[in-house]
């Protein structure tokens, strides 16, 4: 449905396509039960952090996309849009457009969820960027609360 985008070697070191692939692996084949801005328990280093987006799936997992910022490099969710008439369809893919600034989570009927993403690699590639994506079992999230 969406062609794989190719960025110039000075714009991205593979971080953005890697983020899309990680999200794709987590959500394809499932339905979205709930989408919200939320707070996960910890980031990947064990520190408290706020999630840009939390997607709860029908398999009892939460996919958390955390904003990142490292000096002049960053990745952040600007806003998201759900399509309620398609939300009950099984996700068949994740794609991007506009230089990885629009992310599309889609089913056979079209987009289920659309993300507007701001990002920059900063001073290539000295600083870190890209979403920190974590997949958690819903039971683990509830136990930590």
PDB file of C-alpha atoms in Angstrom:
ATOM      1  CA  UNK A   1       0.000   0.000   0.000  1.00  0.00           C
ATOM      2  CA  UNK A   2       2.903   2.376   0.787  1.00  0.00           C
ATOM      3  CA  UNK A   3       6.252   2.152  -0.971  1.00  0.00           C
ATOM      4  CA  UNK A   4       9.371   1.874   1.189  1.00  0.00           C
ATOM      5  CA  UNK A   5      10.905   5.317   1.421  1.00  0.00           C
ATOM      6  CA  UNK A   6      14.582   5.828   0.717  1.00  0.00           C
ATOM      7  CA  UNK A   7      16.395   8.624   2.502  1.00  0.00           C
ATOM      8  CA  UNK A   8      19.765  10.119   1.621  1.00  0.00           C
ATOM      9  CA  UNK A   9      22.681   8.560   3.479  1.00  0.00           C
ATOM     10  CA  UNK A  10      23.281  11.928   5.171  1.00  0.00           C
ATOM     11  CA  UNK A  11      19.680  12.168   6.391  1.00  0.00           C
ATOM     12  CA  UNK A  12      19.319   8.780   8.078  1.00  0.00           C
ATOM     13  CA  UNK A  13      21.568   5.910   9.112  1.00  0.00           C
ATOM     14  CA  UNK A  14      18.766   3.321   9.020  1.00  0.00           C
ATOM     15  CA  UNK A  15      17.146   4.385  12.292  1.00  0.00           C
ATOM     16  CA  UNK A  16      13.804   5.431  10.798  1.00  0.00           C
ATOM     17  CA  UNK A  17      13.297   2.308   8.628  1.00  0.00           C
ATOM     18  CA  UNK A  18      14.342   0.248  11.667  1.00  0.00           C
ATOM     19  CA  UNK A  19      11.695   1.975  13.795  1.00  0.00           C
ATOM     20  CA  UNK A  20       9.026   1.260  11.202  1.00  0.00           C
ATOM     21  CA  UNK A  21      10.061  -2.406  11.028  1.00  0.00           C
ATOM     22  CA  UNK A  22       9.939  -2.742  14.831  1.00  0.00           C
ATOM     23  CA  UNK A  23       6.445  -1.246  14.894  1.00  0.00           C
ATOM     24  CA  UNK A  24       5.389  -3.463  11.984  1.00  0.00           C
ATOM     25  CA  UNK A  25       6.556  -6.604  13.796  1.00  0.00           C
ATOM     26  CA  UNK A  26       4.580  -5.627  16.897  1.00  0.00           C
ATOM     27  CA  UNK A  27       1.216  -4.716  15.329  1.00  0.00           C
ATOM     28  CA  UNK A  28       0.693  -6.633  12.069  1.00  0.00           C
ATOM     29  CA  UNK A  29      -1.881  -9.397  12.452  1.00  0.00           C
ATOM     30  CA  UNK A  30      -3.631  -7.730  15.392  1.00  0.00           C
ATOM     31  CA  UNK A  31      -6.444  -5.291  15.998  1.00  0.00           C
ATOM     32  CA  UNK A  32      -6.110  -2.059  17.931  1.00  0.00           C
ATOM     33  CA  UNK A  33      -8.191  -2.031  21.098  1.00  0.00           C
ATOM     34  CA  UNK A  34      -7.178   1.396  22.386  1.00  0.00           C
ATOM     35  CA  UNK A  35      -4.846   4.262  21.456  1.00  0.00           C
ATOM     36  CA  UNK A  36      -3.795   6.853  23.993  1.00  0.00           C
ATOM     37  CA  UNK A  37      -1.010   9.072  25.176  1.00  0.00           C
ATOM     38  CA  UNK A  38       0.253   7.477  28.348  1.00  0.00           C
ATOM     39  CA  UNK A  39       3.105   6.891  30.728  1.00  0.00           C
ATOM     40  CA  UNK A  40       4.974   3.592  30.683  1.00  0.00           C
ATOM     41  CA  UNK A  41       6.747   2.370  33.782  1.00  0.00           C
ATOM     42  CA  UNK A  42      10.330   2.838  32.541  1.00  0.00           C
ATOM     43  CA  UNK A  43      12.373   3.473  29.433  1.00  0.00           C
ATOM     44  CA  UNK A  44      14.860   0.940  28.061  1.00  0.00           C
ATOM     45  CA  UNK A  45      17.497   2.034  30.613  1.00  0.00           C
ATOM     46  CA  UNK A  46      15.155   1.656  33.585  1.00  0.00           C
ATOM     47  CA  UNK A  47      14.352   5.358  34.025  1.00  0.00           C
ATOM     48  CA  UNK A  48      10.789   6.736  34.213  1.00  0.00           C
ATOM     49  CA  UNK A  49       9.719   8.328  30.961  1.00  0.00           C
ATOM     50  CA  UNK A  50       6.581   9.506  29.216  1.00  0.00           C
ATOM     51  CA  UNK A  51       5.280   7.712  26.164  1.00  0.00           C
ATOM     52  CA  UNK A  52       4.373   9.605  23.054  1.00  0.00           C
ATOM     53  CA  UNK A  53       1.836   6.935  22.174  1.00  0.00           C
ATOM     54  CA  UNK A  54       0.504   3.725  23.669  1.00  0.00           C
ATOM     55  CA  UNK A  55      -1.280   1.270  21.350  1.00  0.00           C
ATOM     56  CA  UNK A  56      -3.151  -1.542  23.122  1.00  0.00           C
ATOM     57  CA  UNK A  57      -3.661  -4.601  20.918  1.00  0.00           C
ATOM     58  CA  UNK A  58      -6.166  -7.455  20.940  1.00  0.00           C
ATOM     59  CA  UNK A  59      -3.446  -9.889  22.093  1.00  0.00           C
ATOM     60  CA  UNK A  60      -3.116  -8.099  25.443  1.00  0.00           C
ATOM     61  CA  UNK A  61       0.078  -6.243  24.550  1.00  0.00           C
ATOM     62  CA  UNK A  62       0.872  -2.538  24.710  1.00  0.00           C
ATOM     63  CA  UNK A  63       3.157  -1.032  22.107  1.00  0.00           C
ATOM     64  CA  UNK A  64       4.759   2.113  23.503  1.00  0.00           C
ATOM     65  CA  UNK A  65       6.448   4.684  21.267  1.00  0.00           C
ATOM     66  CA  UNK A  66       8.594   7.002  23.371  1.00  0.00           C
ATOM     67  CA  UNK A  67       9.846  10.324  22.050  1.00  0.00           C
ATOM     68  CA  UNK A  68      13.616  10.758  22.024  1.00  0.00           C
ATOM     69  CA  UNK A  69      15.822  13.797  22.213  1.00  0.00           C
ATOM     70  CA  UNK A  70      19.601  13.973  22.240  1.00  0.00           C
ATOM     71  CA  UNK A  71      20.984  17.476  21.754  1.00  0.00           C
ATOM     72  CA  UNK A  72      19.956  18.474  18.208  1.00  0.00           C
ATOM     73  CA  UNK A  73      18.657  15.025  17.211  1.00  0.00           C
ATOM     74  CA  UNK A  74      15.105  14.014  18.101  1.00  0.00           C
ATOM     75  CA  UNK A  75      12.012  12.028  17.201  1.00  0.00           C
ATOM     76  CA  UNK A  76       8.601  13.020  18.500  1.00  0.00           C
ATOM     77  CA  UNK A  77       4.961  12.349  17.906  1.00  0.00           C
ATOM     78  CA  UNK A  78       3.222  15.571  16.867  1.00  0.00           C
ATOM     79  CA  UNK A  79      -0.289  14.099  16.779  1.00  0.00           C
ATOM     80  CA  UNK A  80      -2.209  11.007  15.771  1.00  0.00           C
ATOM     81  CA  UNK A  81      -5.492  10.301  14.029  1.00  0.00           C
ATOM     82  CA  UNK A  82      -7.569   7.141  14.354  1.00  0.00           C
ATOM     83  CA  UNK A  83     -10.129   6.032  11.816  1.00  0.00           C
ATOM     84  CA  UNK A  84     -12.997   4.618  13.934  1.00  0.00           C
ATOM     85  CA  UNK A  85     -14.771   3.034  10.956  1.00  0.00           C
ATOM     86  CA  UNK A  86     -11.679   0.881  10.267  1.00  0.00           C
ATOM     87  CA  UNK A  87     -10.307   0.327  13.785  1.00  0.00           C
ATOM     88  CA  UNK A  88     -11.847  -3.156  14.060  1.00  0.00           C
ATOM     89  CA  UNK A  89      -9.906  -4.473  11.056  1.00  0.00           C
ATOM     90  CA  UNK A  90      -6.762  -6.581  11.378  1.00  0.00           C
ATOM     91  CA  UNK A  91      -3.602  -4.584  10.709  1.00  0.00           C
ATOM     92  CA  UNK A  92      -1.866  -5.714   7.522  1.00  0.00           C
ATOM     93  CA  UNK A  93       1.045  -3.285   7.407  1.00  0.00           C
ATOM     94  CA  UNK A  94       2.905  -0.170   8.491  1.00  0.00           C
ATOM     95  CA  UNK A  95       4.223   2.336   5.975  1.00  0.00           C
ATOM     96  CA  UNK A  96       5.408   5.911   5.790  1.00  0.00           C
ATOM     97  CA  UNK A  97       5.208   8.913   3.508  1.00  0.00           C
ATOM     98  CA  UNK A  98       6.650  12.418   3.312  1.00  0.00           C
ATOM     99  CA  UNK A  99      10.151  11.463   4.443  1.00  0.00           C
ATOM    100  CA  UNK A 100       9.052   9.423   7.477  1.00  0.00           C
ATOM    101  CA  UNK A 101       6.954  12.304   8.822  1.00  0.00           C
ATOM    102  CA  UNK A 102       3.628  10.514   8.259  1.00  0.00           C
ATOM    103  CA  UNK A 103       3.320   6.926   9.493  1.00  0.00           C
ATOM    104  CA  UNK A 104       0.401   4.771   8.367  1.00  0.00           C
ATOM    105  CA  UNK A 105      -0.823   1.713  10.266  1.00  0.00           C
ATOM    106  CA  UNK A 106      -3.213   0.151   7.808  1.00  0.00           C
ATOM    107  CA  UNK A 107      -5.638  -2.705   7.183  1.00  0.00           C
ATOM    108  CA  UNK A 108      -7.239  -3.955   3.995  1.00  0.00           C
ATOM    109  CA  UNK A 109      -9.753  -1.061   4.134  1.00  0.00           C
ATOM    110  CA  UNK A 110      -7.079   1.664   4.467  1.00  0.00           C
ATOM    111  CA  UNK A 111      -5.394   3.491   7.338  1.00  0.00           C
ATOM    112  CA  UNK A 112      -6.451   2.498  10.845  1.00  0.00           C
ATOM    113  CA  UNK A 113      -4.085   4.903  12.592  1.00  0.00           C
ATOM    114  CA  UNK A 114      -1.991   7.758  11.202  1.00  0.00           C
ATOM    115  CA  UNK A 115       0.911   9.354  13.058  1.00  0.00           C
ATOM    116  CA  UNK A 116       2.430  12.757  12.375  1.00  0.00           C
ATOM    117  CA  UNK A 117       6.110  12.521  13.346  1.00  0.00           C
ATOM    118  CA  UNK A 118       8.771  15.192  13.649  1.00  0.00           C
ATOM    119  CA  UNK A 119      12.385  14.033  13.525  1.00  0.00           C
ATOM    120  CA  UNK A 120      15.936  15.022  12.782  1.00  0.00           C
ATOM    121  CA  UNK A 121      19.195  13.091  12.861  1.00  0.00           C
ATOM    122  CA  UNK A 122      20.842  16.280  14.099  1.00  0.00           C
ATOM    123  CA  UNK A 123      24.566  16.326  13.399  1.00  0.00           C
ATOM    124  CA  UNK A 124      24.718  13.078  11.370  1.00  0.00           C
ATOM    125  CA  UNK A 125      25.127  10.649  13.164  1.00  0.00           C
ATOM    126  CA  UNK A 126      26.642  11.752  16.391  1.00  0.00           C
ATOM    127  CA  UNK A 127      23.437  11.945  18.474  1.00  0.00           C
ATOM    128  CA  UNK A 128      20.699   9.379  18.965  1.00  0.00           C
ATOM    129  CA  UNK A 129      17.240   9.714  17.458  1.00  0.00           C
ATOM    130  CA  UNK A 130      14.273   7.474  16.631  1.00  0.00           C
ATOM    131  CA  UNK A 131      11.422   6.278  18.797  1.00  0.00           C
ATOM    132  CA  UNK A 132      12.206   3.965  21.679  1.00  0.00           C
ATOM    133  CA  UNK A 133       9.645   1.238  20.992  1.00  0.00           C
ATOM    134  CA  UNK A 134       8.727  -1.182  23.771  1.00  0.00           C
ATOM    135  CA  UNK A 135       6.209  -4.016  23.670  1.00  0.00           C
ATOM    136  CA  UNK A 136       4.787  -4.970  27.071  1.00  0.00           C
ATOM    137  CA  UNK A 137       2.341  -7.594  28.225  1.00  0.00           C
ATOM    138  CA  UNK A 138      -0.738  -5.873  29.622  1.00  0.00           C
ATOM    139  CA  UNK A 139      -0.379  -7.910  32.861  1.00  0.00           C
ATOM    140  CA  UNK A 140       3.163  -6.533  33.351  1.00  0.00           C
ATOM    141  CA  UNK A 141       1.912  -2.963  32.929  1.00  0.00           C
ATOM    142  CA  UNK A 142      -0.958  -3.440  35.412  1.00  0.00           C
ATOM    143  CA  UNK A 143       1.337  -5.109  37.982  1.00  0.00           C
ATOM    144  CA  UNK A 144       3.774  -2.187  37.855  1.00  0.00           C
ATOM    145  CA  UNK A 145       1.005   0.384  38.439  1.00  0.00           C
TER     146      UNK A 145
END
